[in-house]
XYZ file of C-alpha atoms in Angstrom:
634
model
C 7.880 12.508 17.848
C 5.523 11.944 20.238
C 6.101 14.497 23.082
C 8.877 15.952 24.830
C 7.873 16.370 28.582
C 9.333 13.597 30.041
C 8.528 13.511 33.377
C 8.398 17.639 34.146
C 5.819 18.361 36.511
C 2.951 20.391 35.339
C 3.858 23.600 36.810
C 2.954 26.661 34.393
C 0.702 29.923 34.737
C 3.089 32.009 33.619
C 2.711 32.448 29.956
C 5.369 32.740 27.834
C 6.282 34.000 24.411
C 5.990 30.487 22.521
C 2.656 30.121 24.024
C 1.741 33.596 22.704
C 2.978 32.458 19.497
C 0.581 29.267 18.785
C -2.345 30.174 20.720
C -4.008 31.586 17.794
C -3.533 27.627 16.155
C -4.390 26.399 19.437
C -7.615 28.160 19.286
C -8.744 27.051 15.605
C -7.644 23.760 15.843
C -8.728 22.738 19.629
C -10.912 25.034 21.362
C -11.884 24.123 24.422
C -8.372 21.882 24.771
C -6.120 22.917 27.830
C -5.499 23.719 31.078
C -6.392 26.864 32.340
C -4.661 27.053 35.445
C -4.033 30.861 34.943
C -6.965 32.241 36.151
C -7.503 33.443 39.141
C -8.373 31.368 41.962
C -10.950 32.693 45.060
C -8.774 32.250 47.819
C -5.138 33.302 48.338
C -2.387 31.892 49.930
C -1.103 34.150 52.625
C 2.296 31.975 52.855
C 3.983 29.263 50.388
C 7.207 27.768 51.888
C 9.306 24.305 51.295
C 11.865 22.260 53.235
C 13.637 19.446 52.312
C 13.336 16.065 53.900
C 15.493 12.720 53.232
C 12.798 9.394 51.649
C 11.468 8.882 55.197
C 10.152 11.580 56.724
C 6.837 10.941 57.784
C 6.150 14.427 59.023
C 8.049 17.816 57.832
C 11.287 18.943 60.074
C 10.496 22.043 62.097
C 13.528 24.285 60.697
C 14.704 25.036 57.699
C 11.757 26.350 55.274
C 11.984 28.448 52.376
C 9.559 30.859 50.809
C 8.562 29.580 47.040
C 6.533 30.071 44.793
C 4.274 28.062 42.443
C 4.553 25.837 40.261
C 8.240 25.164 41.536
C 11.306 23.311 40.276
C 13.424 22.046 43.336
C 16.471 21.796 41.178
C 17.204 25.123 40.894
C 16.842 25.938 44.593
C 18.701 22.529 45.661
C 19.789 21.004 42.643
C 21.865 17.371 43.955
C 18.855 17.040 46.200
C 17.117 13.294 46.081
C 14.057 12.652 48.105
C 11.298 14.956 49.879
C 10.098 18.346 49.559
C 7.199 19.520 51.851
C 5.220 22.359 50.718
C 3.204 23.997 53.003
C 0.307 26.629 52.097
C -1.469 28.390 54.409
C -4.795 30.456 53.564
C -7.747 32.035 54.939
C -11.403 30.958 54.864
C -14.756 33.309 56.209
C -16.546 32.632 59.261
C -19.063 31.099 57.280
C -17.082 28.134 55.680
C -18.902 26.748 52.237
C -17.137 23.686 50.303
C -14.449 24.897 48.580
C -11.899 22.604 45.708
C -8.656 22.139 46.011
C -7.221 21.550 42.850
C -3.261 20.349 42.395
C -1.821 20.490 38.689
C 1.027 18.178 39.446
C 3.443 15.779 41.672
C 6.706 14.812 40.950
C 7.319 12.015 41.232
C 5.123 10.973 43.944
C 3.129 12.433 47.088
C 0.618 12.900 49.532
C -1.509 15.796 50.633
C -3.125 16.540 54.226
C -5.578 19.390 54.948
C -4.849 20.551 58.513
C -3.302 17.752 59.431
C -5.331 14.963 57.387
C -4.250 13.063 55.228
C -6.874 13.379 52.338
C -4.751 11.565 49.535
C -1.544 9.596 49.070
C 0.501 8.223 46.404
C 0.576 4.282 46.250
C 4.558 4.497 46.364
C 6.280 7.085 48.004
C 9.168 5.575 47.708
C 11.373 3.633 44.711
C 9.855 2.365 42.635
C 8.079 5.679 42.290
C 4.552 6.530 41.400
C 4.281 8.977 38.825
C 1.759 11.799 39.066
C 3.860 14.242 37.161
C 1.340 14.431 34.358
C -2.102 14.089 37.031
C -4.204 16.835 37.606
C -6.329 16.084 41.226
C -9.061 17.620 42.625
C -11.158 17.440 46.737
C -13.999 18.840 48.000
C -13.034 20.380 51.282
C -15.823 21.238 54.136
C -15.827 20.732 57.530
C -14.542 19.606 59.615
C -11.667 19.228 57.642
C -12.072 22.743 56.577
C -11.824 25.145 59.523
C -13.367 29.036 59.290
C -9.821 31.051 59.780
C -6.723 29.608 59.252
C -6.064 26.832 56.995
C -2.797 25.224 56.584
C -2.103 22.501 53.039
C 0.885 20.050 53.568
C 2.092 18.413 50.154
C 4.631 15.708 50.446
C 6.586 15.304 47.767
C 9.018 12.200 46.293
C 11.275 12.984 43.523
C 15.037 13.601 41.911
C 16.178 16.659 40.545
C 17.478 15.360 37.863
C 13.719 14.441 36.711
C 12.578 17.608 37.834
C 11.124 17.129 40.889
C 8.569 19.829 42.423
C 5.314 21.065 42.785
C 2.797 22.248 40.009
C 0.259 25.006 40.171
C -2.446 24.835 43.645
C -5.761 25.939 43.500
C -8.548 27.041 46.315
C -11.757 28.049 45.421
C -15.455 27.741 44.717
C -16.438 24.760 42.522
C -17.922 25.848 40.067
C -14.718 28.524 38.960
C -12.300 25.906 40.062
C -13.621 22.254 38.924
C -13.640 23.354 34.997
C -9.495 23.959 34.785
C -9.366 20.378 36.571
C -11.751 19.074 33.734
C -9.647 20.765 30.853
C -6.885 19.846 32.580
C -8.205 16.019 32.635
C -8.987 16.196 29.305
C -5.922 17.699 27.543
C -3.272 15.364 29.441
C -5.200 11.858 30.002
C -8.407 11.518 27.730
C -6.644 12.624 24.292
C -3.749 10.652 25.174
C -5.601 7.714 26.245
C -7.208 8.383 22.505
C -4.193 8.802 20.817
C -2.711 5.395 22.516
C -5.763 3.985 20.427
C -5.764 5.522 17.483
C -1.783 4.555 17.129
C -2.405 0.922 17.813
C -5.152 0.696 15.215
C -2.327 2.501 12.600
C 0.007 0.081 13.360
C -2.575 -2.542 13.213
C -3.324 -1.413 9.634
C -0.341 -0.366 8.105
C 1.781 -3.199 9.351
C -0.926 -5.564 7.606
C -0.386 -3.737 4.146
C 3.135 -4.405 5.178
C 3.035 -7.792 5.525
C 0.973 -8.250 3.069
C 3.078 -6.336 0.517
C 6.492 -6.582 1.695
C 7.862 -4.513 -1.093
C 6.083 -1.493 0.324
C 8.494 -0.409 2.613
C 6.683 2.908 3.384
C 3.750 1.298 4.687
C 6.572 -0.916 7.118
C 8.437 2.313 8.378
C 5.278 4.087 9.309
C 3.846 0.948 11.466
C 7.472 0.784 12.883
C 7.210 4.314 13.947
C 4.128 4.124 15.086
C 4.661 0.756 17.244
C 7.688 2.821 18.604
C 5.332 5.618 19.683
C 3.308 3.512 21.796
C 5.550 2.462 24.671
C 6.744 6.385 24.637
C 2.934 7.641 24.554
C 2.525 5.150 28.082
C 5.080 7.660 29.813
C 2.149 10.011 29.635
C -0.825 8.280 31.074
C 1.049 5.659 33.194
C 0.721 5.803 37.172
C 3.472 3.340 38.058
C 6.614 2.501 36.914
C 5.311 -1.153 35.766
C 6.683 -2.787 33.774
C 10.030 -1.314 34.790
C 11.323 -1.834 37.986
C 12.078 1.495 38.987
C 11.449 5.383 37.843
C 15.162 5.806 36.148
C 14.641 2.210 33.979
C 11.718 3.582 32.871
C 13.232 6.952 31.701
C 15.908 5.457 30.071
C 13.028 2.881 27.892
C 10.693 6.367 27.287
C 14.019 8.150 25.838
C 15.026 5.010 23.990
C 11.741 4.630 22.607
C 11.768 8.464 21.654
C 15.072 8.382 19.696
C 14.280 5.136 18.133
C 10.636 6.467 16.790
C 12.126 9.644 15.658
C 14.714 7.979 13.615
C 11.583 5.650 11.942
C 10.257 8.910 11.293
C 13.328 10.372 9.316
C 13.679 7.009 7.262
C 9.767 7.028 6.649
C 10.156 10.842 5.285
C 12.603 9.927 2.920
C 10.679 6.558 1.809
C 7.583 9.323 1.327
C 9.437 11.994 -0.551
C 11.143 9.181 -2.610
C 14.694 10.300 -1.890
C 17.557 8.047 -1.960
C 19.648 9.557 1.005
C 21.213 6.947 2.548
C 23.626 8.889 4.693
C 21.019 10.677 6.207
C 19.554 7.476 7.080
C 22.613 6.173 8.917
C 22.689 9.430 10.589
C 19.983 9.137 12.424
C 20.421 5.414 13.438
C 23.879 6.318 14.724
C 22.324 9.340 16.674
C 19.459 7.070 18.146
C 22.423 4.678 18.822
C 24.998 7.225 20.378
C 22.064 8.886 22.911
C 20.943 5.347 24.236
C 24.581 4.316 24.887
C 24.784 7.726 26.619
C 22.350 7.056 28.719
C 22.729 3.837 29.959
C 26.618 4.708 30.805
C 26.213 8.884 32.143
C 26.688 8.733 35.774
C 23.951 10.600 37.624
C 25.810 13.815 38.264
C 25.845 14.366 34.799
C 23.023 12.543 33.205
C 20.705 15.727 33.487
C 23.011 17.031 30.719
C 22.741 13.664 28.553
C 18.643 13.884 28.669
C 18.674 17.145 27.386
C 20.861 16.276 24.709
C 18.574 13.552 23.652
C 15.793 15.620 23.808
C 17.148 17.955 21.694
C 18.717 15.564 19.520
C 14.702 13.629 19.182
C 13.391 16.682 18.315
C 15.950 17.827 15.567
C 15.279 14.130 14.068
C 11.230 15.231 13.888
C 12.135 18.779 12.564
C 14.897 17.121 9.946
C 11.991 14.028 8.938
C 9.256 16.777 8.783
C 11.109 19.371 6.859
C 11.800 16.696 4.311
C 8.127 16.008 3.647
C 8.033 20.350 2.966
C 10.487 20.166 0.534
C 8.697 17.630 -1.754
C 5.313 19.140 -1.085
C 7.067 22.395 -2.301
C 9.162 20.423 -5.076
C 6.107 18.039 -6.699
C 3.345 20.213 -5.587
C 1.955 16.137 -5.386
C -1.648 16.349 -3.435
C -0.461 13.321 -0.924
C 2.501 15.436 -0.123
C 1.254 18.637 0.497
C -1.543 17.243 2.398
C 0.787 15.718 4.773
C 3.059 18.677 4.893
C 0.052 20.719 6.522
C -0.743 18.016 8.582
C 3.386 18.264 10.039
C 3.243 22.582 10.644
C 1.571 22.027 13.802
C 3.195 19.129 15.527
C 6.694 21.032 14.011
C 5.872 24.572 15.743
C 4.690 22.545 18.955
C 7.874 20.264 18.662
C 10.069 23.052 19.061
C 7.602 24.808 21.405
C 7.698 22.245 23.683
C 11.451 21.540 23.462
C 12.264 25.094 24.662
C 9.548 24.577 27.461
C 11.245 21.471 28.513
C 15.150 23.242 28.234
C 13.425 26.098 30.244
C 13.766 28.604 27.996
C 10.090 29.229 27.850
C 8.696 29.887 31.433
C 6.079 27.497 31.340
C 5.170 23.797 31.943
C 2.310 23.129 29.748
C 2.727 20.999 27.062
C 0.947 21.054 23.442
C 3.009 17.749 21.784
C 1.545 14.599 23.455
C -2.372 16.036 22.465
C -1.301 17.273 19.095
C 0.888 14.291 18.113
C -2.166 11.983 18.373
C -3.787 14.253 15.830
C -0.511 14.164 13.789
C -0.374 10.376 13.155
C -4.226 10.139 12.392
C -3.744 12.957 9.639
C -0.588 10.777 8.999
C -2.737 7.294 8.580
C -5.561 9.259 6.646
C -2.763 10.574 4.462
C -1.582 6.993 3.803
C -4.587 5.649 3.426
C -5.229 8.320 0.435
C -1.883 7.022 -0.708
C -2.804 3.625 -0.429
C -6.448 4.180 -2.117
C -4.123 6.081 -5.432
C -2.140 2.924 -5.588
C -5.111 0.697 -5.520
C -6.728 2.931 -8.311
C -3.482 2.906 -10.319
C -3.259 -1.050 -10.359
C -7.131 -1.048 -11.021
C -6.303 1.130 -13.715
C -3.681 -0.646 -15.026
C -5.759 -3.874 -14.728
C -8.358 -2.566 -17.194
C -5.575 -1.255 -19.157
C -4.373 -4.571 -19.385
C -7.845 -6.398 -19.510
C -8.517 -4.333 -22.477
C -5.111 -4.856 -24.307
C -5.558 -8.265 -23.582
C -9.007 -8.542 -25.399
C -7.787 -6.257 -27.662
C -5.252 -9.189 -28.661
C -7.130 -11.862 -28.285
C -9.521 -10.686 -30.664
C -6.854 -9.579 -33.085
C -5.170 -13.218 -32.852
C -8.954 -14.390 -32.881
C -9.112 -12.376 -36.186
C -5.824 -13.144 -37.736
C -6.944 -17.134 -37.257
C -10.011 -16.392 -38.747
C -8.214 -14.953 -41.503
C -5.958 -17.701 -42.090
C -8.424 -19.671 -41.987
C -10.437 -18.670 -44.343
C -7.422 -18.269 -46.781
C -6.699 -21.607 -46.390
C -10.455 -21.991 -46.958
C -10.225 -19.700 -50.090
C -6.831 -21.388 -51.167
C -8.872 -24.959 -51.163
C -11.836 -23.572 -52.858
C -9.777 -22.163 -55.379
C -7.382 -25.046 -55.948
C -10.809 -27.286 -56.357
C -12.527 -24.784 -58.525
C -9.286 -24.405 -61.049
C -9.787 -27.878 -61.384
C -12.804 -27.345 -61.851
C -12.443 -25.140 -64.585
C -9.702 -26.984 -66.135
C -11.709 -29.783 -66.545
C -14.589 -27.680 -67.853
C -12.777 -25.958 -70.267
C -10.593 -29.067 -71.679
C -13.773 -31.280 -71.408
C -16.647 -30.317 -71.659
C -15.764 -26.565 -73.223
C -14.006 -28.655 -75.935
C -16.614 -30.467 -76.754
C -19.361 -27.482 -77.364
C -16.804 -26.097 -79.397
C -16.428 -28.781 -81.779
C -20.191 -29.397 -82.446
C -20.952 -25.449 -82.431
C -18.447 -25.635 -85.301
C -19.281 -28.950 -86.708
C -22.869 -27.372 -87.079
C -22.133 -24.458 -88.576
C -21.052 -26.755 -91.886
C -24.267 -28.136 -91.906
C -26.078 -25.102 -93.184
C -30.162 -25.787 -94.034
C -29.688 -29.322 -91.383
C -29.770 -27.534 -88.431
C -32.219 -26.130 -86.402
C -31.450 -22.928 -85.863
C -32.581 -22.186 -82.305
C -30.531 -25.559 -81.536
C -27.187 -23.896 -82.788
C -28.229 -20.843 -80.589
C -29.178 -23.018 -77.747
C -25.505 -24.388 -77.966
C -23.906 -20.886 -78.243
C -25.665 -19.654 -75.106
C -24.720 -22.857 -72.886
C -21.053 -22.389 -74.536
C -20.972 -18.239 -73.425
C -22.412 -18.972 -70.157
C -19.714 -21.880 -69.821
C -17.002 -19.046 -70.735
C -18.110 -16.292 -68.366
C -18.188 -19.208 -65.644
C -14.734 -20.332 -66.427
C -13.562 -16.603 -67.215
C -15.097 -15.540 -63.742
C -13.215 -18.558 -61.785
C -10.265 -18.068 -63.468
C -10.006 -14.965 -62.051
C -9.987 -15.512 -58.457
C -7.077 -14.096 -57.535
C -8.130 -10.807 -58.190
C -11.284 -8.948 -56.692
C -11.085 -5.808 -59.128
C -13.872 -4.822 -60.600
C -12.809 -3.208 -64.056
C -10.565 -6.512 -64.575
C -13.785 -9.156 -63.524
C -15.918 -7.130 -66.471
C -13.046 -6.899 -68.934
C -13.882 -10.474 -70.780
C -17.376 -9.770 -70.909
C -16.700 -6.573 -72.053
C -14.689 -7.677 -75.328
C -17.565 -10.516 -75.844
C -20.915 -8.946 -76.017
C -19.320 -5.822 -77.334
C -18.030 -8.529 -80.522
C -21.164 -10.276 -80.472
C -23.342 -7.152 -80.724
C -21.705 -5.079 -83.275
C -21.817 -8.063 -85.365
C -25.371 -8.295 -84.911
C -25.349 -4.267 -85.922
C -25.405 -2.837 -82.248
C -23.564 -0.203 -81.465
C -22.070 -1.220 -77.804
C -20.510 1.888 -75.642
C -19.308 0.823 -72.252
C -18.811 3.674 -69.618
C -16.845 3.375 -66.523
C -17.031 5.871 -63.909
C -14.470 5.789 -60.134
C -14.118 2.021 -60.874
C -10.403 1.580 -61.234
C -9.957 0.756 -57.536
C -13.540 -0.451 -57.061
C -13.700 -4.703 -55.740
C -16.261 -6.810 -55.402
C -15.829 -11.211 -53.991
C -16.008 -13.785 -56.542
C -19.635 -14.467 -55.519
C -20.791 -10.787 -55.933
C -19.202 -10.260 -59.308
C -20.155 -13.471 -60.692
C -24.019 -12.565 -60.024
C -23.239 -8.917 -61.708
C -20.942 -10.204 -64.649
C -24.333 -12.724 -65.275
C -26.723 -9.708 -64.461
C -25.320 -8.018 -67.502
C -24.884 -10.761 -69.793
C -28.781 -11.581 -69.223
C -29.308 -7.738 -70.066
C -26.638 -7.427 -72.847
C -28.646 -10.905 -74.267
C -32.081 -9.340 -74.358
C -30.705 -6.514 -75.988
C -29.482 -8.459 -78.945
C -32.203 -10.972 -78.837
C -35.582 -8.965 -78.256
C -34.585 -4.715 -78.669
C -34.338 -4.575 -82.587
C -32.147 -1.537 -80.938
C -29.464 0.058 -83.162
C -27.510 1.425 -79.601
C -26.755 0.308 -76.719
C -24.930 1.778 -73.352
C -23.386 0.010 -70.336
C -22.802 2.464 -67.658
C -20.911 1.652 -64.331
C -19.719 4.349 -61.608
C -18.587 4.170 -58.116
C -19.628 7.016 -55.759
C -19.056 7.203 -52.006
C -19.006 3.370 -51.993
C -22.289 2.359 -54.128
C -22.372 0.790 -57.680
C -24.879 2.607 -59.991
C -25.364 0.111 -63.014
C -27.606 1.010 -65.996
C -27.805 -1.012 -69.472
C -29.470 1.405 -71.873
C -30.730 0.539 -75.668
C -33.147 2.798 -77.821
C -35.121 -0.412 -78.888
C -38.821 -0.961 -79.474
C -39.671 -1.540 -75.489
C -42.078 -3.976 -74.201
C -45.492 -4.293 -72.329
C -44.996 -3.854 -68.488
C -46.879 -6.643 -67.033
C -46.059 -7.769 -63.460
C -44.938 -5.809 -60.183
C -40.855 -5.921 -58.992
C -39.963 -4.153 -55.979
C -41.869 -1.680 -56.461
C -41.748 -1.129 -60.138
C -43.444 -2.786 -62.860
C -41.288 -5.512 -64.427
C -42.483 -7.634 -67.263
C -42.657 -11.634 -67.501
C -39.880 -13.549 -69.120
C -37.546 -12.059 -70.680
C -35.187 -13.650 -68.563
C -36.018 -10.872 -65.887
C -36.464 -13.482 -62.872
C -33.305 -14.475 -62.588
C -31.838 -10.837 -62.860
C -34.037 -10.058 -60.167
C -32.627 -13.125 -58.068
C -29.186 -12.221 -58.744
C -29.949 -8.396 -57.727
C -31.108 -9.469 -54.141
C -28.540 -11.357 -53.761
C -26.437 -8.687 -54.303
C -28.271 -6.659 -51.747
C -29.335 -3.966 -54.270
C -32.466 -3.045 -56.077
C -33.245 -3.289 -59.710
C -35.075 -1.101 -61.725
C -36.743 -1.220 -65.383
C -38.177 1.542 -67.633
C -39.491 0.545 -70.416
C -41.137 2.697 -73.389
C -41.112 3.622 -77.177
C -38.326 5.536 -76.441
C -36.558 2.630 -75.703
C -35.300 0.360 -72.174
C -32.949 1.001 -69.417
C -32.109 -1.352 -67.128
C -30.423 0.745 -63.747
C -29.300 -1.223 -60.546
C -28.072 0.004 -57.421
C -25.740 -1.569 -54.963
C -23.320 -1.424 -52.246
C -20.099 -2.101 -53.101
C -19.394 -3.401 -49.148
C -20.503 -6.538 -48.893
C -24.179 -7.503 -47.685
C -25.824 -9.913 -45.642
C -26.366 -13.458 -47.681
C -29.963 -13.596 -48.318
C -32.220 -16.629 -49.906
C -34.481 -16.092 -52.884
């Protein structure tokens, strides 16, 4: 709501209780804001009287004045009166005249002022269309000779209807520097801050009716710019000196209380839009109260239409107590930081609101009015609100944005992986398919074919060479562990890779008179890749072959635990030894032996290979990962 003096004359020193009752806010909140026509002036006037006069009188009739006093409201005195008032003041000045100020608070509508008899300012209409000087504050300088030492007599013409309250406001007489400060509060309070808040609303509806447009869906944003747009025509009542655009003063009331009900109702539909409450009766409530007082004033005759402005009044500022209140509630309800910031933004303009209302019914004796300085700070704590509002929303979709970014590349690398996957099944699938053919061919070629001269040979004892026969028997067993280890690609289990070696060199070295004990340790769910375990099962059998070749050992043990995801592998035999001849990682490794290509195979198995060798016997001890490691070349 943007203000409730509609065109009331400024005409208030007397205090009363609502003024009592916010000057403590008024004080915290805008020191130094306000007139101060209360205090007491130098001079005194020794007589205030009024006559009425019909629209053109040019100079006051000689009969029929009335003792008043100031500020004054004709209506009371001579309430179907339309036209003049002439106020005359009369006051005494010293023998020694100095410049004094006059200082007027107020005209309504219109008027002109002489000083003994001269005309020292006037009104550019005096009559319809009115000016309007209702909310003016006006200052002079008076010295002679306008300014006589005695006797001094002020003549205020005044234009006006009762039914817009037509009268005088508060006069002042003094020195300048006592006097010339209320003007400049005065100034301040009704035309700078409202010239301000005429700004400040067009740049919020400027704003917020982009977002609206721009986001049609945020209908918040829409009924805020709406209300404010609305406020603007109504907040030109209090800083405009003519009746332009209308063409006269009551077309211009009836747009400034059309504009008021309208904004209000904005207001109420905004609240609920803010507190996200789906009332729509309330809603068409106010609409058909906004509706209601315009038709009401565009068809009360004038006798009566007094009556139908106060009704709207009243009716404008229930609207901004009903719209406000809601915005309370859901600060009190959802304790949400956008709501109870904009709740304590609303207790002042609601406690001025209703101040201002009673001032304007007359219930309060005074004519100062808080609304039209306070509402301008109102809407910008409104915007500021909003624009919090507006900043959590942005943060929210940013949010979700990331959220979403993040999801996204979260599945995108999942699908990226799952391809990968399938791919390299299908990969797997082909290798495999090739490599069973592989095998099968071996084994039904090839394999065949060692068999039947190994065993051809054997018949021949005394004709064959015996290192020839065990030159066949080691290309056949390496054959079998590569067809045994290819044959099982469908499995990556450990304990089931070593289980054909296993049965083999333990046969093989018993019959040779080795004792063969195989130990396994946490391997049951252990894996390693065909690769991997193909370069371990051939590790082994290189070891396990030394043993029965070179050892002359009696014993032999094969031990293989999994701890904490490392392979600890150690081939054991209390054999004769050998000389330690050349360096290995560290550790002194002999030549031959076959010990090159276990040391190969251990790289690539990303581990490290030891070898201690003595009277006592050898052990062979590797340790590896069982995660896979980075391919590396030999």
């Amino acid at each position: 709501m943007a203000g409730l003096n509609l065109s009331v004359p400024g005409t208030g020193s007397a205090r009363g209780p609502g003024a009592l009752i916010f000057s403590l806010l008024f004080i915290l909140l805008f020191a130094g804001i306000g007139p101060t026509w209360a205090q007491p002036a130098d001079r005194v006037f020794d007589r205030i009287e009024a006559v009425r006069a019909d629209w053109n009188a040019a100079t006051p009739p000689e009969a029929g004045w009335t003792p008043v006093t100031l500020p004054d409201l004709w209506v009371k005195r001579w309430p179907d009166h339309e036209g003049v008032v002439w106020y005359r003041l009369q006051w005494q000045e010293p023998q020694t005249v100095q410049p004094v100020t006059l200082t007027l608070d107020s005209v309504t509508m219109a008027g002109a002022v002489y000083v003994n008899g001269t005309l020292i300012a006037q009104d550019r209409h005096l009559v319809e269309p009115l000016s309007r000087s209702w909310n003016r504050a006006r200052h002079w300088t008076l010295a002679p000779p306008i300014l006589h030492a005695g006797h001094n007599e002020l003549l205020v013409r005044v234009s006006g209807m009762s039914v817009y309250h037509g009268g005088l406001g508060q006069v002042v007489v003094g020195a300048p520097a006592s006097v010339l400060p209320q003007f400049e509060r005065a100034e301040f309070t009704r035309r700078t801050l409202l010239q301000g808040g005429v700004g400040v609303t067009l740049a919020a509806v400027a704003v917020f009716g982009m977002v609206w447009l721009l986001r049609r869906s945020e209908h918040l944003y829409g009924w805020f710019a709406l209300f404010s747009l609305l406020r603007v025509p109504y907040g030109y009542n209090y800083i405009a000196t003519e009746t332009w655009p209308y063409p006269d003063t009551a077309t211009f009331q009836f747009a400034n209380l059309s504009f008021l009900l309208a904004s209000t109702t904005c207001f109420v539909i905004f609240s609920l839009h803010f507190c996200q409450l789906r009332l729509p009766r309330l809603g068409r409530a106010s609409v058909a109260v906004s509706v209601l007082g315009v038709a009401a004033l565009a068809m009360t005759p004038t006798p009566w239409l007094a009556q139908v402005r106060n009704a709207v009044v009243i009716s404008a500022a229930a609207l901004f107590l009903i719209g406000a209140s809601l915005v309370l509630w859901r600060a009190w309800a959802s304790r949400r930081t956008d709501a109870v910031a904009l709740a304590v933004w609303l207790l002042l303009p609601m406690a001025v609101a209703t101040h201002d209302c009673l001032v304007y019914l007359r219930v309060i004796s005074t004519n100062t009015y808080y609304f039209p300085a306070v509402s301008s700070f109102m809407l910008l704590g409104m915007a500021l609100v909003l624009a919090l509002h507006l900043v959590g929303g942005i943060r929210l979709v940013e949010q979700f944005n990331v959220q979403l970014h993040e999801r996204v590349k979260a599945a995108t690398a999942r699908l990226a992986e799952a391809l990968r996957s399938q791919h390299e099944a299908e990969l797997e699938r082909t290798r495999l398919n090739e490599r069973m053919s592989l095998v099968r061919d071996l084994h039904d070629g090839l394999g065949m074919t060692l068999s039947g001269h190994i065993h051809a040979l054997r018949g021949r004892d005394g004709e064959v060479d015996s290192r020839t026969l065990s030159t066949l028997r080691d290309i056949n067993n390496d054959l079998r562990l590569l067809i045994e280890g290819a044959s099982m690609d469908d499995t990556d289990r450990l304990a089931e890779r070593l289980a054909p070696l296993r049965h083999r060199s333990t046969r093989l070295l018993e019959a040779a008179g080795i004792t063969c004990r195989w130990q396994l340790v946490g391997i049951e769910h252990s894996r390693l890749d065909a690769r991997r375990s193909l370069d371990l099962l051939r590790l082994l059998q290189e070891a396990l072959t030394n043993v029965l070749r070179h050892s002359h050992a009696s014993e032999v043990t094969v031990r293989l635990e999994a701890v904490h995801g490392q392979l600890s592998v150690s081939v054991a035999d209390n054999g004769r030894g050998f000389e330690v001849q050349a360096p290995c990682a560290g550790r002194a490794l002999p030549v031959g032996l076959g010990l090159g290509s276990m040391r190969a195979r251990a790289q690539r198995l990303g581990g490290t290979l030891a070898i201690d060798a003595g009277a006592q016997g050898t052990t062979l001890a590797l340790q590896l990962s069982l995660e896979p490691a980075p391919s590396s070349s030999v």
